[in-house]
Tab-separated table of C-alpha atoms in Angstrom:
chain	number	residue	atom	x	y	z
A	4	MET	CA	76.216	94.218	106.056
A	5	PRO	CA	77.670	91.137	103.893
A	6	PRO	CA	76.483	87.862	105.302
A	7	ARG	CA	79.248	85.634	107.417
A	8	HIS	CA	80.638	83.629	105.294
A	9	SER	CA	80.597	79.758	106.868
A	10	ASP	CA	84.460	79.438	106.271
A	11	ALA	CA	84.655	82.856	108.332
A	12	PRO	CA	87.494	82.543	111.145
A	13	SER	CA	86.261	82.590	114.324
A	14	ARG	CA	86.473	85.647	117.120
A	15	ASP	CA	89.882	83.365	118.973
A	16	GLN	CA	91.131	83.281	115.171
A	17	ARG	CA	90.254	86.786	114.470
A	18	HIS	CA	91.903	88.310	117.152
A	19	ARG	CA	94.988	86.128	116.885
A	20	ARG	CA	94.856	87.015	113.020
A	21	ILE	CA	94.149	91.325	113.710
A	22	LEU	CA	97.510	90.858	116.153
A	23	ALA	CA	99.566	88.981	113.708
A	24	ALA	CA	98.649	91.742	111.050
A	25	LEU	CA	99.612	94.546	113.383
A	26	THR	CA	103.979	92.583	113.329
A	27	GLY	CA	104.251	93.123	110.166
A	28	ASP	CA	101.868	96.635	109.857
A	29	PRO	CA	102.133	99.224	112.236
A	30	THR	CA	97.978	100.311	111.511
A	31	VAL	CA	95.568	97.980	110.295
A	32	ARG	CA	92.170	99.087	108.560
A	33	ILE	CA	89.090	97.479	109.847
A	34	SER	CA	87.967	97.404	106.225
A	35	ALA	CA	90.852	95.911	105.365
A	36	LEU	CA	90.142	92.799	107.739
A	37	ALA	CA	86.314	92.677	107.238
A	38	ALA	CA	87.403	92.331	103.132
A	39	GLU	CA	89.781	89.445	104.279
A	40	PHE	CA	87.879	87.378	107.235
A	41	GLY	CA	84.317	88.011	105.321
A	42	VAL	CA	82.716	88.875	108.201
A	43	SER	CA	80.821	92.429	109.023
A	44	ALA	CA	83.078	95.801	109.561
A	45	GLU	CA	81.170	96.038	113.017
A	46	THR	CA	82.664	91.960	113.273
A	47	VAL	CA	85.925	93.026	113.484
A	48	ARG	CA	84.672	96.525	115.336
A	49	ARG	CA	83.681	94.966	118.539
A	50	ASP	CA	86.772	92.713	118.504
A	51	VAL	CA	89.373	95.851	117.888
A	52	GLU	CA	87.611	96.952	121.282
A	53	ALA	CA	87.722	93.480	122.961
A	54	LEU	CA	91.851	93.531	122.012
A	55	THR	CA	91.563	97.432	123.454
A	56	ARG	CA	90.473	96.767	125.932
A	57	LEU	CA	92.763	93.991	126.833
A	58	GLY	CA	95.732	96.011	125.994
A	59	ALA	CA	96.627	94.261	123.631
A	60	VAL	CA	95.768	97.530	120.143
A	61	ARG	CA	94.866	100.685	120.210
A	62	ARG	CA	91.869	101.599	118.467
A	63	THR	CA	92.665	104.460	116.168
A	64	TYR	CA	90.261	106.089	113.163
A	65	GLY	CA	89.077	103.337	111.056
A	66	GLY	CA	91.640	100.813	112.506
A	67	ALA	CA	93.706	99.505	114.691
A	68	SER	CA	97.295	99.933	115.683
A	69	VAL	CA	100.618	99.078	118.159
A	70	THR	CA	100.382	100.116	121.744
A	71	HIS	CA	103.828	100.441	121.390
A	72	ALA	CA	104.857	104.794	121.313
A	73	ALA	CA	108.488	104.136	120.527
A	74	VAL	CA	108.298	101.138	117.695
A	75	GLN	CA	107.731	101.406	114.466
A	76	PRO	CA	108.915	99.563	111.068
A	77	VAL	CA	112.211	99.891	108.858
A	78	LEU	CA	112.283	102.462	106.248
A	79	ASP	CA	112.450	99.345	104.027
A	80	GLN	CA	109.296	98.165	105.789
A	81	ARG	CA	107.729	101.165	105.662
A	82	ALA	CA	107.869	101.512	102.347
A	83	ARG	CA	105.405	99.007	101.378
A	84	MET	CA	102.804	100.244	103.436
A	85	ALA	CA	99.968	102.052	101.563
A	86	VAL	CA	101.782	102.715	98.873
A	87	ALA	CA	99.207	103.999	96.667
A	88	GLU	CA	97.729	106.715	99.518
A	89	ARG	CA	101.274	107.897	99.972
A	90	GLU	CA	101.652	108.145	96.241
A	91	ARG	CA	99.014	110.498	96.368
A	92	ILE	CA	100.650	112.507	99.036
A	93	GLY	CA	103.746	112.635	97.621
A	94	ALA	CA	102.447	113.990	94.026
A	95	ALA	CA	100.179	116.903	95.760
A	96	ALA	CA	102.798	117.660	97.995
A	97	ALA	CA	104.866	118.192	95.027
A	98	ALA	CA	102.186	120.502	92.944
A	99	LEU	CA	102.847	122.696	95.670
A	100	VAL	CA	106.393	123.551	94.993
A	101	GLU	CA	106.836	126.550	92.212
A	102	PRO	CA	110.237	126.440	89.787
A	103	GLY	CA	113.365	127.809	91.431
A	104	ALA	CA	112.132	127.193	95.000
A	105	VAL	CA	114.177	126.298	98.072
A	106	VAL	CA	112.849	123.004	99.656
A	107	MET	CA	113.670	121.593	102.621
A	108	VAL	CA	112.565	117.543	102.670
A	109	ASP	CA	112.740	115.342	106.201
A	110	ALA	CA	113.135	111.161	106.383
A	111	GLY	CA	110.853	108.768	105.892
A	112	SER	CA	108.607	106.661	103.420
A	113	THR	CA	106.269	109.347	102.166
A	114	THR	CA	108.907	111.982	101.882
A	115	THR	CA	110.133	110.074	99.284
A	116	HIS	CA	106.941	109.822	97.490
A	117	VAL	CA	107.473	113.396	97.858
A	118	ALA	CA	111.027	113.499	95.879
A	119	ARG	CA	109.949	111.351	93.350
A	120	ALA	CA	106.878	113.140	92.051
A	121	LEU	CA	109.184	116.544	92.119
A	122	ALA	CA	111.660	115.321	90.035
A	123	ALA	CA	109.183	114.331	87.887
A	124	ARG	CA	108.052	117.453	87.595
A	125	GLY	CA	111.626	118.533	86.104
A	126	LEU	CA	111.886	122.027	87.474
A	127	THR	CA	114.644	123.797	88.826
A	128	GLY	CA	114.892	124.545	92.469
A	129	THR	CA	116.935	123.598	95.359
A	130	VAL	CA	116.414	120.891	97.811
A	131	LEU	CA	118.084	120.296	101.206
A	132	THR	CA	117.716	116.683	103.126
A	133	ASN	CA	119.061	114.314	105.640
A	134	SER	CA	117.866	111.874	103.609
A	135	LEU	CA	120.225	109.502	101.169
A	136	THR	CA	117.020	108.428	100.182
A	137	VAL	CA	115.603	111.874	99.043
A	138	ALA	CA	118.741	112.251	97.527
A	139	GLU	CA	119.007	109.803	95.108
A	140	ALA	CA	115.605	110.465	94.213
A	141	CYS	CA	115.944	113.964	93.538
A	142	ALA	CA	119.008	113.666	91.891
A	143	VAL	CA	117.789	112.469	88.841
A	144	ALA	CA	116.665	115.331	87.625
A	145	PRO	CA	118.891	118.027	86.265
A	146	GLY	CA	117.653	121.425	87.474
A	147	LEU	CA	117.611	120.365	91.603
A	148	ARG	CA	120.699	120.697	93.256
A	149	VAL	CA	120.419	118.834	96.156
A	150	LEU	CA	122.186	119.720	99.742
A	151	LEU	CA	122.931	117.093	101.625
A	152	CYS	CA	122.924	117.462	105.199
A	153	PRO	CA	126.130	115.880	107.426
A	154	GLY	CA	125.698	113.559	110.830
A	155	GLU	CA	125.525	111.083	111.888
A	156	PHE	CA	124.884	108.320	109.779
A	157	TYR	CA	121.590	105.820	110.505
A	158	ALA	CA	121.478	102.304	108.539
A	159	PRO	CA	117.541	101.336	109.489
A	160	GLU	CA	116.377	104.860	108.235
A	161	ARG	CA	118.878	105.531	105.599
A	162	ALA	CA	119.438	109.342	107.289
A	163	VAL	CA	121.814	111.554	109.038
A	164	TYR	CA	121.356	113.325	112.314
A	165	GLY	CA	122.711	115.107	115.456
A	166	PRO	CA	123.888	118.249	115.968
A	167	GLU	CA	125.911	118.687	112.745
A	168	THR	CA	122.371	118.513	110.770
A	169	GLN	CA	120.811	120.890	113.205
A	170	ALA	CA	123.152	123.153	112.796
A	171	PHE	CA	123.698	122.773	108.463
A	172	LEU	CA	119.970	123.214	108.191
A	173	ALA	CA	119.684	126.527	111.173
A	174	GLY	CA	121.967	128.367	107.935
A	175	PHE	CA	119.269	128.205	105.158
A	176	ASN	CA	115.959	129.590	104.430
A	177	ALA	CA	113.192	127.400	102.725
A	178	ASP	CA	110.411	128.262	100.813
A	179	LEU	CA	108.778	124.643	101.970
A	180	ALA	CA	109.550	122.409	104.241
A	181	PHE	CA	107.752	118.845	103.938
A	182	LEU	CA	107.666	116.270	106.871
A	183	GLY	CA	106.499	113.195	107.915
A	184	ALA	CA	105.542	111.706	111.354
A	185	SER	CA	104.514	108.152	113.088
A	186	GLY	CA	101.808	109.618	114.531
A	187	LEU	CA	99.481	112.799	114.110
A	188	THR	CA	96.923	113.688	117.284
A	189	ALA	CA	95.087	117.627	118.378
A	190	GLU	CA	98.778	117.590	120.452
A	191	GLY	CA	100.329	117.859	117.314
A	192	PRO	CA	102.428	115.091	115.464
A	193	SER	CA	104.625	112.622	116.647
A	194	ASP	CA	107.572	110.564	116.258
A	195	VAL	CA	109.022	107.133	117.432
A	196	GLU	CA	112.626	108.603	116.519
A	197	SER	CA	113.834	111.748	119.221
A	198	ARG	CA	116.707	111.771	116.774
A	199	ALA	CA	114.171	112.718	113.862
A	200	SER	CA	112.206	114.830	115.547
A	201	TRP	CA	114.628	117.155	116.361
A	202	VAL	CA	115.997	117.235	112.502
A	203	LYS	CA	111.753	118.336	111.984
A	204	ARG	CA	112.194	121.102	114.194
A	205	ALA	CA	115.009	122.288	112.972
A	206	MET	CA	112.749	122.490	109.121
A	207	LEU	CA	110.247	124.063	110.697
A	208	ALA	CA	112.086	127.010	112.380
A	209	ARG	CA	113.822	127.506	108.829
A	210	ALA	CA	110.550	127.344	105.741
A	211	ALA	CA	108.162	129.676	105.457
A	212	ARG	CA	105.358	127.104	104.833
A	213	ARG	CA	105.524	124.110	106.868
A	214	VAL	CA	103.510	120.713	105.165
A	215	LEU	CA	102.956	117.860	107.311
A	216	LEU	CA	102.675	114.525	105.177
A	217	VAL	CA	100.981	111.739	106.857
A	218	ASP	CA	98.261	108.976	105.658
A	219	ARG	CA	94.723	108.817	107.021
A	220	GLY	CA	95.995	104.936	109.216
A	221	LYS	CA	98.085	108.025	111.334
A	222	PHE	CA	95.448	109.964	112.722
A	223	GLY	CA	94.572	109.314	116.414
A	224	MET	CA	98.333	107.397	117.309
A	225	ALA	CA	100.820	109.287	119.631
A	226	HIS	CA	104.629	108.538	119.766
A	227	LEU	CA	106.952	108.475	121.793
A	228	GLN	CA	107.888	112.242	121.575
A	229	ARG	CA	106.046	115.645	120.159
A	230	ILE	CA	107.264	117.353	117.424
A	231	ALA	CA	105.493	120.320	117.685
A	232	GLY	CA	102.047	121.683	118.224
A	233	LEU	CA	99.370	122.012	115.049
A	234	GLU	CA	100.202	125.847	115.186
A	235	ALA	CA	103.752	124.709	114.131
A	236	VAL	CA	102.771	123.299	110.603
A	237	THR	CA	100.732	125.616	107.841
A	238	ASP	CA	99.517	122.464	106.001
A	239	LEU	CA	98.614	119.241	106.207
A	240	ILE	CA	98.409	116.411	103.338
A	241	THR	CA	96.898	112.995	103.867
A	242	ASP	CA	94.552	110.972	101.975
A	243	GLY	CA	91.140	110.870	104.251
A	244	GLU	CA	89.079	112.809	106.580
A	245	PRO	CA	90.420	113.045	110.108
A	246	PRO	CA	88.545	112.351	113.004
A	247	PRO	CA	86.136	115.187	114.094
A	248	ALA	CA	88.231	115.879	117.079
A	249	LEU	CA	91.308	116.715	114.704
A	250	ALA	CA	89.567	118.151	112.331
A	251	ALA	CA	88.530	120.982	114.919
A	252	ALA	CA	91.744	121.713	116.022
A	253	LEU	CA	93.318	122.019	112.716
A	254	ALA	CA	90.504	124.216	112.105
A	255	ARG	CA	91.284	125.965	114.901
A	256	GLU	CA	95.143	126.550	114.170
A	257	ALA	CA	94.119	127.560	110.746
A	258	VAL	CA	95.624	124.706	109.079
A	259	GLN	CA	94.953	124.168	105.512
A	260	LEU	CA	93.979	120.268	104.694
A	261	THR	CA	94.453	119.124	101.587
A	262	ILE	CA	92.723	115.495	101.102
A	263	ALA	CA	94.936	113.726	98.298
A	264	ALA	CA	92.017	111.270	96.988
A	265	ALA	CA	92.213	108.385	95.057
A	266	ALA	CA	91.345	109.596	91.499
């Protein structure tokens, strides 16, 4: 256990700083806070438990999250969070794609990393997406045909949604679908955006292999709308071991787990 630094913040100061950290990042990790404050991880754990009892935060596996089920930072803000972890997840996902495959990719910060990694592989194939950032990332690869869904443009996510989007996707068959989510529990993935949840369901319905991409900071988080049960996905790619209850649920549904660990 690291010794407490003489200039380490007091308990009240730590609580204020934990809440301040969550205004910019929807999840914070205990290990990172302990290093920042110069105190033990156990001390921060007690801080998070105290704030959880007050209803100010939600305890997650290895950290804390905001309590609002229908709130998350916009795409540009999320793109600056857990970058290394999402890059690894994206690379592991792209490695599943075979030459000539048809791939559906939904909108989000993690799926954008998939698109970049896929373009870097130089494969031939077809990508269907509702995301402008995914389409732009894939368009630099001459071998990738990019089909951009129609729909109503939603600027904060740089993506299109709505009935036209869902109907368009229903007309295709895909080898793989890569989907992000705001949170993941034993009940399945969930999202803060209802419009995004409907598009994700449309992709799940049309792909043979359905790959969920979430970093471990989202474990234990249940957001506004449940996308589907775990039985709807075939794979989970993440950057850390799931907590026991989630791991057991994944095993029951035979979801293939891939941990994209640091080299």
